[in-house]
C-alpha cells in the first residue's frame, strides 16, 4: 500500500488531544489522510501518557500486539509520541525493535520530515527538548463545537509524585496575540466554545515577563465576537488570585467551573507532595471563590496512598471532601514514577489499603452528587448543546455554565429531530437525575 494513511490513538490529558490534532494537520499537509483503524493505516501513531504506571501499561500492551502486525505488514510504520516517548526516549526503540519512531513532546510537529528520514535510517528517536516554536500551527479537529487551545506548555512546579515536568519541560506561556489568532480562526470555522489548556493555567504569563497574566488573557479572549463559552483547565490553588476570581465572576461567557486539584486534605502530606499550600490555604481559596460566585463548581483531583499517608492523614482527605463538597472528583491511587522527587520514598501504603481509600472517596463524592443533583430538579439551566450523548444516542447532551452534564431527548414532542440545536445555547428544565447525569427538556 503506497497511499499515505495515518491512524492515531491518543492517551492521557487534553494537551495530548491538542497535540494529536496538530500532528494530524502536519501530516495532512504532507498528503496523509486520516483513518479510523490501524488495519488500514500506513502509519500508526500512539500519543502516550506517563502519569501513572497503568497509563503506560496500556501502551505497552498496544506495542506488544503490534509486533505480530508488523511481521505481516513490514511496510507499516509505527511511531510513539507524547509523554512516554519523552520519558523513555531511544530506550523504547531497544525495548521494541519493531518500533520505527520515537518523537518527543517538543518534536512532533516535525513528524513528516522524520518519516521521510526513515527511508535512510531504520529507527529514529527525536526527543530534543526546549525548542518548540510558538506559532499558529494548524489542527485537524473532529468535534465541531469545542476547540482545545493550548495557552502554555510545560510546568514550573515540581510536585514530588508528578512526571509532567520531566516529560513536558519548563513552563512556556504562549504569545497572547497568537492565542487570539488561533481562537479567531476556530470561531470562523463555527466553533461555539474554546477550552484553554495549561498544566497550571492560572500561572499563565509569568514567564513572559511583561505583566501579562491569565486574568488579562481571559478578558482578551472574552472580547472575541462569536464565542459562546470559554472554559479552561487546570488551575493550581496557589496561583488563583483575587484578580483572577473577580475576572471569572465578571465575564458572562467564562464558565463558572474551576478544576483546582486539592490532591489531599492533610497539610503534612501536601508538604511531602511539594504542593506549596496547606489544607487551610486550600480552604481559603474555596472561600474566596465561593464568596464571589456562590454557584461556582469546583472539581478536584485526589491522590490516595502517597508514601507515609497514615489513616489519620487519609481521614483529613475524607473530611475535606465533606467540608468542600466538590462538584466532581477524579480519584487516583498513588503510582511511583521514575525520575520524580517521591521515587526514592518507599511506596509503603499497601495496594489493598489504596484501593479501599480510593473507593471510599469515590463513594463520598457520588453520594454528594446524588443529593445535590436531586436538589437541582425543577431548576432551569442554560446549556450549550454539544452533540448526541455518548451513553445514549437518543439524547443530546450539553453542559451548564458550570460543568453539569445535562441531557435532553433528541426528538421533540412532535417527533422531530433536534440536531439543529447542536452548538446552540438552550434553556433546560431539570426533571430527573442520577449521581452522574441530569435529565431535562427544553423550556418552552
Ligand atoms: N497539571 C495538573 C495535573 C496533571 S496530572 C495539575 O497540576 O493539577 C493529573 C492528575 O493526575 C494530578 O492532578 C494528580 O491527581 C494525578 N497524578 C499525577 N501523578 C500521579 C501519580 N504519580 N500517581 C497517582 N496520581 C497522579
Ligand atoms: Fe504535575 Fe504539579 Fe505541575 Fe500539576 S503542578 S503538572 S501536578 S508538577
Ligand atoms: Fe499524561 Fe503527559 Fe498529559 S503524562 S496527563 S499526557 S501531560
Short mmCIF file of C-alpha atoms and ligand atoms in Angstrom, two decimals:
data_model
loop_
_atom_site.label_atom_id
_atom_site.label_comp_id
_atom_site.label_asym_id
_atom_site.label_seq_id
_atom_site.Cartn_x
_atom_site.Cartn_y
_atom_site.Cartn_z
CA UNK A 1 0.00 0.00 0.00
CA UNK A 2 1.76 3.18 -1.12
CA UNK A 3 -1.02 5.51 -0.03
CA UNK A 4 -0.31 7.70 2.99
CA UNK A 5 -2.84 6.89 5.67
CA UNK A 6 -2.43 7.66 9.36
CA UNK A 7 -4.19 6.18 12.37
CA UNK A 8 -3.63 7.86 15.74
CA UNK A 9 -4.70 6.81 19.22
CA UNK A 10 -4.42 9.37 21.99
CA UNK A 11 -4.00 8.63 25.70
CA UNK A 12 -3.78 10.98 28.68
CA UNK A 13 -4.87 14.56 29.02
CA UNK A 14 -6.41 17.21 26.77
CA UNK A 15 -2.95 18.58 25.99
CA UNK A 16 -2.27 15.29 24.25
CA UNK A 17 -5.56 15.58 22.35
CA UNK A 18 -4.50 19.04 21.18
CA UNK A 19 -1.06 17.75 20.14
CA UNK A 20 -2.67 14.91 18.19
CA UNK A 21 -4.82 17.41 16.30
CA UNK A 22 -1.66 19.35 15.43
CA UNK A 23 0.29 16.32 14.23
CA UNK A 24 -2.64 15.25 12.04
CA UNK A 25 -2.62 18.68 10.42
CA UNK A 26 1.13 18.49 9.75
CA UNK A 27 0.65 15.05 8.20
CA UNK A 28 -2.39 16.14 6.15
CA UNK A 29 -0.28 18.92 4.62
CA UNK A 30 2.16 16.17 3.65
CA UNK A 31 -0.56 14.20 1.81
CA UNK A 32 -1.85 11.91 4.55
CA UNK A 33 -5.48 11.03 5.04
CA UNK A 34 -6.76 10.08 8.50
CA UNK A 35 -8.24 6.60 9.02
CA UNK A 36 -10.29 5.10 11.83
CA UNK A 37 -8.46 1.82 12.25
CA UNK A 38 -4.84 0.72 12.44
CA UNK A 39 -5.70 -2.05 9.97
CA UNK A 40 -5.93 0.42 7.06
CA UNK A 41 -3.01 2.61 8.12
CA UNK A 42 0.44 3.04 6.59
CA UNK A 43 1.42 4.95 9.74
CA UNK A 44 0.21 4.13 13.27
CA UNK A 45 0.85 6.70 15.99
CA UNK A 46 0.31 6.40 19.71
CA UNK A 47 0.27 9.67 21.62
CA UNK A 48 1.14 8.44 25.07
CA UNK A 49 0.74 9.31 28.76
CA UNK A 50 3.16 8.53 31.60
CA UNK A 51 1.26 9.95 34.54
CA UNK A 52 0.65 6.59 36.24
CA UNK A 53 2.13 3.17 35.57
CA UNK A 54 -1.22 1.80 34.36
CA UNK A 55 -1.34 4.53 31.67
CA UNK A 56 2.00 3.27 30.36
CA UNK A 57 0.83 -0.33 30.80
CA UNK A 58 -1.93 0.18 28.26
CA UNK A 59 0.58 1.43 25.72
CA UNK A 60 2.98 -1.44 26.41
CA UNK A 61 0.03 -3.72 25.61
CA UNK A 62 -0.57 -1.97 22.27
CA UNK A 63 3.11 -2.21 21.39
CA UNK A 64 3.28 -5.92 22.19
CA UNK A 65 0.27 -6.51 19.98
CA UNK A 66 1.77 -4.59 17.06
CA UNK A 67 4.78 -6.88 16.98
CA UNK A 68 2.75 -9.52 15.14
CA UNK A 69 1.08 -6.97 12.90
CA UNK A 70 4.47 -5.57 11.89
CA UNK A 71 5.63 -9.06 10.83
CA UNK A 72 2.69 -9.33 8.46
CA UNK A 73 2.95 -5.76 7.17
CA UNK A 74 6.58 -4.68 7.49
CA UNK A 75 5.95 -1.55 5.39
CA UNK A 76 3.64 -0.13 8.10
CA UNK A 77 5.43 2.48 10.24
CA UNK A 78 4.82 2.66 13.99
CA UNK A 79 5.52 5.81 15.99
CA UNK A 80 5.31 6.71 19.67
CA UNK A 81 4.87 10.36 20.63
CA UNK A 82 3.83 12.11 23.84
CA UNK A 83 4.99 11.78 27.43
CA UNK A 84 6.18 8.16 27.37
CA UNK A 85 8.27 8.91 24.27
CA UNK A 86 9.83 11.86 26.06
CA UNK A 87 10.41 9.91 29.27
CA UNK A 88 11.99 6.80 27.77
CA UNK A 89 13.46 8.29 24.58
CA UNK A 90 15.62 5.94 22.46
CA UNK A 91 15.32 3.23 25.13
CA UNK A 92 11.91 2.46 23.67
CA UNK A 93 13.49 1.56 20.32
CA UNK A 94 15.66 -1.03 22.06
CA UNK A 95 12.78 -2.49 24.04
CA UNK A 96 10.52 -2.63 21.00
CA UNK A 97 12.65 -3.33 17.90
CA UNK A 98 9.54 -3.24 15.70
CA UNK A 99 9.07 0.46 16.55
CA UNK A 100 10.14 2.92 13.85
CA UNK A 101 9.85 6.30 15.52
CA UNK A 102 10.01 7.85 18.98
CA UNK A 103 9.07 11.54 18.88
CA UNK A 104 9.22 13.82 21.92
CA UNK A 105 6.74 16.39 23.19
CA UNK A 106 8.62 19.28 21.52
CA UNK A 107 9.36 17.47 18.21
CA UNK A 108 6.06 16.03 16.96
CA UNK A 109 5.32 18.98 14.67
CA UNK A 110 8.28 17.76 12.55
CA UNK A 111 6.71 14.33 12.05
CA UNK A 112 6.57 14.44 8.20
CA UNK A 113 10.30 15.16 7.92
CA UNK A 114 11.11 12.42 10.45
CA UNK A 115 9.08 9.90 8.46
CA UNK A 116 10.98 10.86 5.34
CA UNK A 117 14.26 10.20 7.16
CA UNK A 118 13.06 6.66 7.85
CA UNK A 119 13.86 5.86 4.24
CA UNK A 120 17.55 6.10 5.11
CA UNK A 121 17.55 5.16 8.77
CA UNK A 122 15.92 2.12 10.33
CA UNK A 123 14.81 3.64 13.63
CA UNK A 124 14.68 7.26 14.74
CA UNK A 125 14.36 8.90 18.17
CA UNK A 126 13.76 12.67 18.07
CA UNK A 127 13.47 13.79 21.68
CA UNK A 128 15.37 17.09 21.88
CA UNK A 129 13.76 19.40 24.36
CA UNK A 130 13.04 23.09 24.60
CA UNK A 131 12.76 24.40 21.05
CA UNK A 132 9.02 24.17 20.43
CA UNK A 133 8.18 27.06 18.15
CA UNK A 134 5.21 29.19 19.22
CA UNK A 135 3.16 29.92 16.15
CA UNK A 136 -0.28 29.25 14.64
CA UNK A 137 0.19 25.54 13.98
CA UNK A 138 -2.83 24.11 12.22
CA UNK A 139 -5.07 21.46 13.79
CA UNK A 140 -7.47 18.89 12.44
CA UNK A 141 -10.42 18.86 14.85
CA UNK A 142 -13.17 16.26 14.73
CA UNK A 143 -15.53 17.89 17.24
CA UNK A 144 -17.15 20.97 15.70
CA UNK A 145 -18.30 22.53 18.99
CA UNK A 146 -15.39 22.70 21.42
CA UNK A 147 -11.82 23.52 20.40
CA UNK A 148 -8.82 22.77 22.65
CA UNK A 149 -6.45 25.75 22.70
CA UNK A 150 -3.09 25.29 24.43
CA UNK A 151 -2.03 28.58 26.05
CA UNK A 152 1.04 27.27 27.82
CA UNK A 153 3.20 24.18 27.60
CA UNK A 154 5.17 22.51 30.39
CA UNK A 155 5.11 23.13 34.13
CA UNK A 156 7.38 25.04 36.52
CA UNK A 157 6.28 23.20 39.65
CA UNK A 158 7.79 20.01 40.94
CA UNK A 159 5.11 18.10 42.76
CA UNK A 160 7.05 15.12 44.04
CA UNK A 161 4.68 12.48 42.57
CA UNK A 162 4.44 14.03 39.12
CA UNK A 163 6.24 13.11 35.92
CA UNK A 164 4.85 16.00 33.85
CA UNK A 165 7.74 18.47 34.43
CA UNK A 166 10.09 15.74 33.15
CA UNK A 167 8.01 14.93 30.09
CA UNK A 168 6.83 18.43 29.18
CA UNK A 169 9.72 20.59 30.39
CA UNK A 170 9.72 24.09 31.79
CA UNK A 171 6.65 26.26 31.51
CA UNK A 172 6.37 28.30 28.33
CA UNK A 173 3.43 30.68 28.09
CA UNK A 174 2.32 31.34 24.53
CA UNK A 175 2.16 34.79 22.95
CA UNK A 176 -1.36 36.16 23.64
CA UNK A 177 -1.56 37.51 20.09
CA UNK A 178 -1.05 34.01 18.64
CA UNK A 179 -3.64 32.60 21.08
CA UNK A 180 -6.14 35.21 19.96
CA UNK A 181 -5.47 34.40 16.29
CA UNK A 182 -5.95 30.68 16.92
CA UNK A 183 -9.28 31.38 18.62
CA UNK A 184 -10.50 33.75 15.91
CA UNK A 185 -9.79 31.04 13.39
CA UNK A 186 -11.86 28.39 15.22
CA UNK A 187 -14.70 30.87 15.68
CA UNK A 188 -14.65 31.50 11.91
CA UNK A 189 -14.83 27.72 11.46
CA UNK A 190 -18.05 27.72 13.51
CA UNK A 191 -16.85 26.52 16.93
CA UNK A 192 -19.00 27.73 19.86
CA UNK A 193 -16.64 27.02 22.74
CA UNK A 194 -12.94 27.01 23.46
CA UNK A 195 -11.20 25.24 26.32
CA UNK A 196 -7.89 26.91 27.12
CA UNK A 197 -5.24 24.40 28.21
CA UNK A 198 -2.28 24.58 30.57
CA UNK A 199 -0.89 22.44 33.42
CA UNK A 200 -1.09 25.42 35.80
CA UNK A 201 -3.10 27.74 33.61
CA UNK A 202 -3.68 30.30 36.35
CA UNK A 203 0.10 30.89 36.34
CA UNK A 204 -0.13 31.88 32.65
CA UNK A 205 2.08 34.80 31.65
CA UNK A 206 4.64 34.71 34.47
CA UNK A 207 7.37 33.62 32.07
CA UNK A 208 6.51 36.32 29.52
CA UNK A 209 7.69 38.97 31.98
CA UNK A 210 5.59 41.79 30.54
CA UNK A 211 2.80 41.93 33.10
CA UNK A 212 0.55 39.58 31.11
CA UNK A 213 -1.45 37.27 33.34
CA UNK A 214 -4.32 34.84 32.98
CA UNK A 215 -6.97 37.37 34.03
CA UNK A 216 -5.85 39.67 31.20
CA UNK A 217 -5.80 36.79 28.74
CA UNK A 218 -9.37 35.85 29.70
CA UNK A 219 -10.51 39.44 29.06
CA UNK A 220 -8.87 39.41 25.67
CA UNK A 221 -10.45 36.08 24.72
CA UNK A 222 -13.83 37.18 26.05
CA UNK A 223 -13.80 40.15 23.68
CA UNK A 224 -13.73 37.85 20.62
CA UNK A 225 -17.09 38.02 18.86
CA UNK A 226 -18.95 34.78 18.27
CA UNK A 227 -17.65 32.71 21.19
CA UNK A 228 -20.45 31.37 23.36
CA UNK A 229 -18.42 29.76 26.13
CA UNK A 230 -14.84 29.86 27.42
CA UNK A 231 -13.51 27.04 29.58
CA UNK A 232 -10.03 26.46 30.97
CA UNK A 233 -8.06 23.71 32.76
CA UNK A 234 -6.13 23.12 35.08
CA UNK A 235 -5.52 25.62 37.88
CA UNK A 236 -3.07 25.39 40.76
CA UNK A 237 -4.52 26.51 44.13
CA UNK A 238 -1.54 28.76 44.82
CA UNK A 239 -1.96 30.85 41.66
CA UNK A 240 -5.68 31.70 41.81
CA UNK A 241 -5.52 35.39 42.68
CA UNK A 242 -8.44 37.58 43.71
CA UNK A 243 -7.98 39.48 40.45
CA UNK A 244 -8.49 36.24 38.52
CA UNK A 245 -11.56 35.23 40.56
CA UNK A 246 -13.07 38.71 40.09
CA UNK A 247 -12.47 38.43 36.34
CA UNK A 248 -14.09 34.98 36.08
CA UNK A 249 -17.07 36.22 38.11
CA UNK A 250 -17.46 39.31 35.94
CA UNK A 251 -17.21 37.81 32.43
CA UNK A 252 -20.51 36.15 31.48
CA UNK A 253 -19.15 33.74 28.88
CA UNK A 254 -16.37 32.42 31.11
CA UNK A 255 -17.56 29.19 32.71
CA UNK A 256 -18.06 29.15 36.46
CA UNK A 257 -16.11 25.98 36.78
CA UNK A 258 -12.69 25.64 38.39
CA UNK A 259 -10.62 22.49 38.12
CA UNK A 260 -8.30 23.09 41.06
CA UNK A 261 -6.86 19.81 42.37
CA UNK A 262 -6.53 19.66 46.16
CA UNK A 263 -4.74 16.25 45.88
CA UNK A 264 -5.16 15.59 49.61
CA UNK A 265 -6.54 17.07 52.83
CA UNK A 266 -3.52 16.64 55.09
CA UNK A 267 -1.04 19.52 55.29
CA UNK A 268 1.67 17.08 56.28
CA UNK A 269 1.21 15.03 53.11
CA UNK A 270 0.72 18.15 50.97
CA UNK A 271 4.18 19.24 52.11
CA UNK A 272 5.66 15.85 51.18
CA UNK A 273 3.91 16.20 47.82
CA UNK A 274 5.61 19.58 47.30
CA UNK A 275 2.24 21.24 46.63
CA UNK A 276 3.16 24.64 48.12
CA UNK A 277 -0.13 25.12 50.04
CA UNK A 278 -1.69 23.75 53.23
CA UNK A 279 -5.19 22.45 53.89
CA UNK A 280 -6.02 25.92 55.29
CA UNK A 281 -4.60 27.57 52.17
CA UNK A 282 -6.83 25.40 50.01
CA UNK A 283 -9.91 26.15 52.11
CA UNK A 284 -9.07 29.84 51.87
CA UNK A 285 -9.16 29.54 48.07
CA UNK A 286 -12.56 27.78 48.29
CA UNK A 287 -13.91 30.62 50.43
CA UNK A 288 -12.52 33.32 48.13
CA UNK A 289 -14.09 31.60 45.10
CA UNK A 290 -17.49 30.96 46.68
CA UNK A 291 -17.83 34.42 48.20
CA UNK A 292 -17.63 35.83 44.67
CA UNK A 293 -19.51 33.03 42.86
CA UNK A 294 -21.86 31.11 45.16
CA UNK A 295 -22.65 28.54 42.44
CA UNK A 296 -19.11 28.05 41.20
CA UNK A 297 -18.38 24.37 40.55
CA UNK A 298 -15.12 23.08 41.99
CA UNK A 299 -13.54 19.98 40.51
CA UNK A 300 -10.70 18.25 42.32
CA UNK A 301 -8.13 15.53 41.76
CA UNK A 302 -7.28 13.39 44.78
CA UNK A 303 -4.33 11.05 45.24
CA UNK A 304 -4.68 8.39 47.94
CA UNK A 305 -1.84 6.28 49.31
CA UNK A 306 1.02 8.71 48.86
CA UNK A 307 4.09 7.43 50.79
CA UNK A 308 3.66 7.76 54.58
CA UNK A 309 -0.05 8.58 54.32
CA UNK A 310 -1.40 7.31 57.65
CA UNK A 311 -5.02 6.65 58.39
CA UNK A 312 -5.11 9.99 60.25
CA UNK A 313 -3.82 11.78 57.12
CA UNK A 314 -6.33 9.97 54.98
CA UNK A 315 -9.17 10.96 57.35
CA UNK A 316 -8.24 14.57 56.66
CA UNK A 317 -8.91 13.96 52.97
CA UNK A 318 -12.24 12.39 53.90
CA UNK A 319 -13.14 15.44 55.96
CA UNK A 320 -12.01 17.79 53.17
CA UNK A 321 -14.43 16.04 50.80
CA UNK A 322 -17.28 16.57 53.29
CA UNK A 323 -16.25 20.13 54.04
CA UNK A 324 -15.87 21.38 50.47
CA UNK A 325 -18.50 19.24 48.73
CA UNK A 326 -16.83 19.28 45.33
CA UNK A 327 -18.86 19.31 42.13
CA UNK A 328 -16.68 16.48 40.86
CA UNK A 329 -13.59 14.48 41.78
CA UNK A 330 -11.02 12.36 39.96
CA UNK A 331 -9.52 9.94 42.48
CA UNK A 332 -6.20 8.17 41.87
CA UNK A 333 -4.09 5.64 43.71
CA UNK A 334 -0.51 6.84 44.08
CA UNK A 335 1.76 5.33 41.44
CA UNK A 336 5.53 5.84 41.85
CA UNK A 337 7.11 7.42 38.77
CA UNK A 338 10.80 7.15 37.88
CA UNK A 339 12.67 10.44 38.00
CA UNK A 340 10.25 12.19 40.36
CA UNK A 341 11.03 13.52 43.83
CA UNK A 342 9.00 10.82 45.58
CA UNK A 343 10.53 7.93 43.59
CA UNK A 344 13.01 7.24 46.39
CA UNK A 345 10.33 7.24 49.11
CA UNK A 346 9.11 3.77 49.95
CA UNK A 347 5.69 3.13 48.37
CA UNK A 348 4.52 1.99 51.80
CA UNK A 349 0.71 2.08 51.66
CA UNK A 350 -0.41 -1.46 50.73
CA UNK A 351 -2.37 -1.84 47.48
CA UNK A 352 -5.44 -3.14 49.33
CA UNK A 353 -5.44 -0.04 51.51
CA UNK A 354 -5.02 2.27 48.49
CA UNK A 355 -7.97 0.58 46.80
CA UNK A 356 -10.14 0.88 49.90
CA UNK A 357 -9.31 4.58 50.30
CA UNK A 358 -9.90 5.26 46.63
CA UNK A 359 -13.29 3.55 46.66
CA UNK A 360 -14.37 5.33 49.81
CA UNK A 361 -13.52 8.80 48.47
CA UNK A 362 -15.34 7.99 45.23
CA UNK A 363 -18.38 6.80 47.16
CA UNK A 364 -18.42 10.01 49.23
CA UNK A 365 -18.28 12.06 46.04
CA UNK A 366 -21.04 10.10 44.30
CA UNK A 367 -23.29 10.26 47.36
CA UNK A 368 -22.82 14.01 47.45
CA UNK A 369 -23.50 14.34 43.73
CA UNK A 370 -26.65 12.27 44.03
CA UNK A 371 -28.08 14.51 46.77
CA UNK A 372 -27.01 17.70 45.09
CA UNK A 373 -28.39 16.66 41.67
CA UNK A 374 -31.71 15.78 43.34
CA UNK A 375 -31.86 19.30 44.75
CA UNK A 376 -31.50 20.67 41.20
CA UNK A 377 -34.71 19.02 39.94
CA UNK A 378 -37.21 21.71 39.00
CA UNK A 379 -34.46 24.23 38.21
CA UNK A 380 -33.56 25.69 34.83
CA UNK A 381 -30.07 25.80 33.31
CA UNK A 382 -28.78 27.28 30.11
CA UNK A 383 -26.79 24.57 28.34
CA UNK A 384 -24.55 24.57 25.32
CA UNK A 385 -25.72 21.57 23.31
CA UNK A 386 -22.59 19.58 22.43
CA UNK A 387 -23.99 16.58 20.49
CA UNK A 388 -25.56 13.14 20.87
CA UNK A 389 -25.00 11.66 24.33
CA UNK A 390 -22.22 9.06 24.34
CA UNK A 391 -24.18 6.65 26.53
CA UNK A 392 -27.49 7.04 24.67
CA UNK A 393 -27.67 8.48 21.13
CA UNK A 394 -31.43 9.02 21.60
CA UNK A 395 -30.42 12.01 23.70
CA UNK A 396 -28.47 15.21 23.19
CA UNK A 397 -26.04 16.24 25.87
CA UNK A 398 -24.72 19.60 26.90
CA UNK A 399 -23.15 21.43 29.79
CA UNK A 400 -24.26 24.24 32.06
CA UNK A 401 -22.22 27.41 32.61
CA UNK A 402 -20.65 25.35 35.40
CA UNK A 403 -19.81 21.85 34.27
CA UNK A 404 -23.08 19.98 34.87
CA UNK A 405 -23.71 17.27 32.33
CA UNK A 406 -27.36 17.68 31.24
CA UNK A 407 -29.20 15.55 28.67
CA UNK A 408 -32.42 16.20 26.73
CA UNK A 409 -34.42 14.00 24.33
CA UNK A 410 -33.04 14.12 20.80
CA UNK A 411 -36.52 14.48 19.33
CA UNK A 412 -39.20 16.97 20.32
CA UNK A 413 -42.80 16.10 21.33
CA UNK A 414 -43.85 16.08 17.66
CA UNK A 415 -41.11 13.53 16.85
CA UNK A 416 -38.79 15.93 15.03
CA UNK A 417 -35.03 15.64 15.45
CA UNK A 418 -33.41 18.50 17.32
CA UNK A 419 -29.89 18.12 15.94
CA UNK A 420 -30.02 21.68 14.61
CA UNK A 421 -29.59 22.76 18.26
CA UNK A 422 -26.05 21.36 18.45
CA UNK A 423 -23.74 24.31 19.13
CA UNK A 424 -26.59 26.47 20.48
CA UNK A 425 -27.47 27.68 23.96
CA UNK A 426 -30.89 26.49 25.17
CA UNK A 427 -32.75 26.68 28.49
CA UNK A 428 -33.40 23.30 30.03
CA UNK A 429 -35.77 22.43 32.86
CA UNK A 430 -34.40 19.59 35.01
CA UNK A 431 -36.88 16.80 35.77
CA UNK A 432 -34.77 13.80 36.80
CA UNK A 433 -31.27 12.83 37.87
CA UNK A 434 -28.81 10.09 38.80
CA UNK A 435 -25.49 10.60 40.55
CA UNK A 436 -23.78 11.31 37.22
CA UNK A 437 -26.36 12.91 34.93
CA UNK A 438 -29.18 15.42 34.98
CA UNK A 439 -32.17 14.85 32.70
CA UNK A 440 -34.38 17.61 31.41
CA UNK A 441 -36.25 19.11 28.50
CA UNK A 442 -36.23 22.41 26.67
CA UNK A 443 -38.23 25.09 28.41
CA UNK A 444 -40.95 26.45 26.16
N1 LIG B 1 -1.35 19.84 35.85
C1 LIG B 1 -2.39 19.32 36.57
C2 LIG B 1 -2.40 17.82 36.74
C3 LIG B 1 -1.60 16.93 35.88
S1 LIG B 1 -1.66 15.23 36.16
C4 LIG B 1 -2.32 19.95 37.90
O1 LIG B 1 -1.28 20.34 38.34
O2 LIG B 1 -3.33 20.00 38.53
C5 LIG B 1 -3.38 14.92 36.52
C6 LIG B 1 -3.59 14.32 37.87
O3 LIG B 1 -3.03 13.03 37.95
C7 LIG B 1 -2.98 15.08 39.02
O4 LIG B 1 -3.75 16.15 39.44
C8 LIG B 1 -2.88 14.02 40.08
O5 LIG B 1 -4.04 13.95 40.87
C9 LIG B 1 -2.75 12.74 39.29
N2 LIG B 1 -1.39 12.19 39.36
C10 LIG B 1 -0.26 12.76 38.89
N3 LIG B 1 0.81 11.99 39.16
C11 LIG B 1 0.34 10.90 39.82
C12 LIG B 1 0.95 9.73 40.38
N4 LIG B 1 2.27 9.55 40.32
N5 LIG B 1 0.15 8.82 40.96
C13 LIG B 1 -1.18 9.00 41.04
N6 LIG B 1 -1.81 10.08 40.54
C14 LIG B 1 -1.07 11.02 39.93
FE1 LIG B 2 2.43 17.97 37.90
FE2 LIG B 2 2.31 19.58 39.96
FE3 LIG B 2 2.96 20.55 37.56
FE4 LIG B 2 0.49 19.74 38.04
S1 LIG B 2 1.54 21.46 39.07
S2 LIG B 2 1.71 19.25 36.24
S3 LIG B 2 0.75 18.01 39.42
S4 LIG B 2 4.17 19.13 38.78
FE1 LIG B 3 -0.24 12.25 30.78
FE2 LIG B 3 1.58 13.79 29.78
FE3 LIG B 3 -0.88 14.67 29.99
S1 LIG B 3 1.86 12.41 31.46
S2 LIG B 3 -1.61 13.59 31.79
S3 LIG B 3 -0.22 13.03 28.72
S4 LIG B 3 0.96 15.87 30.23
#
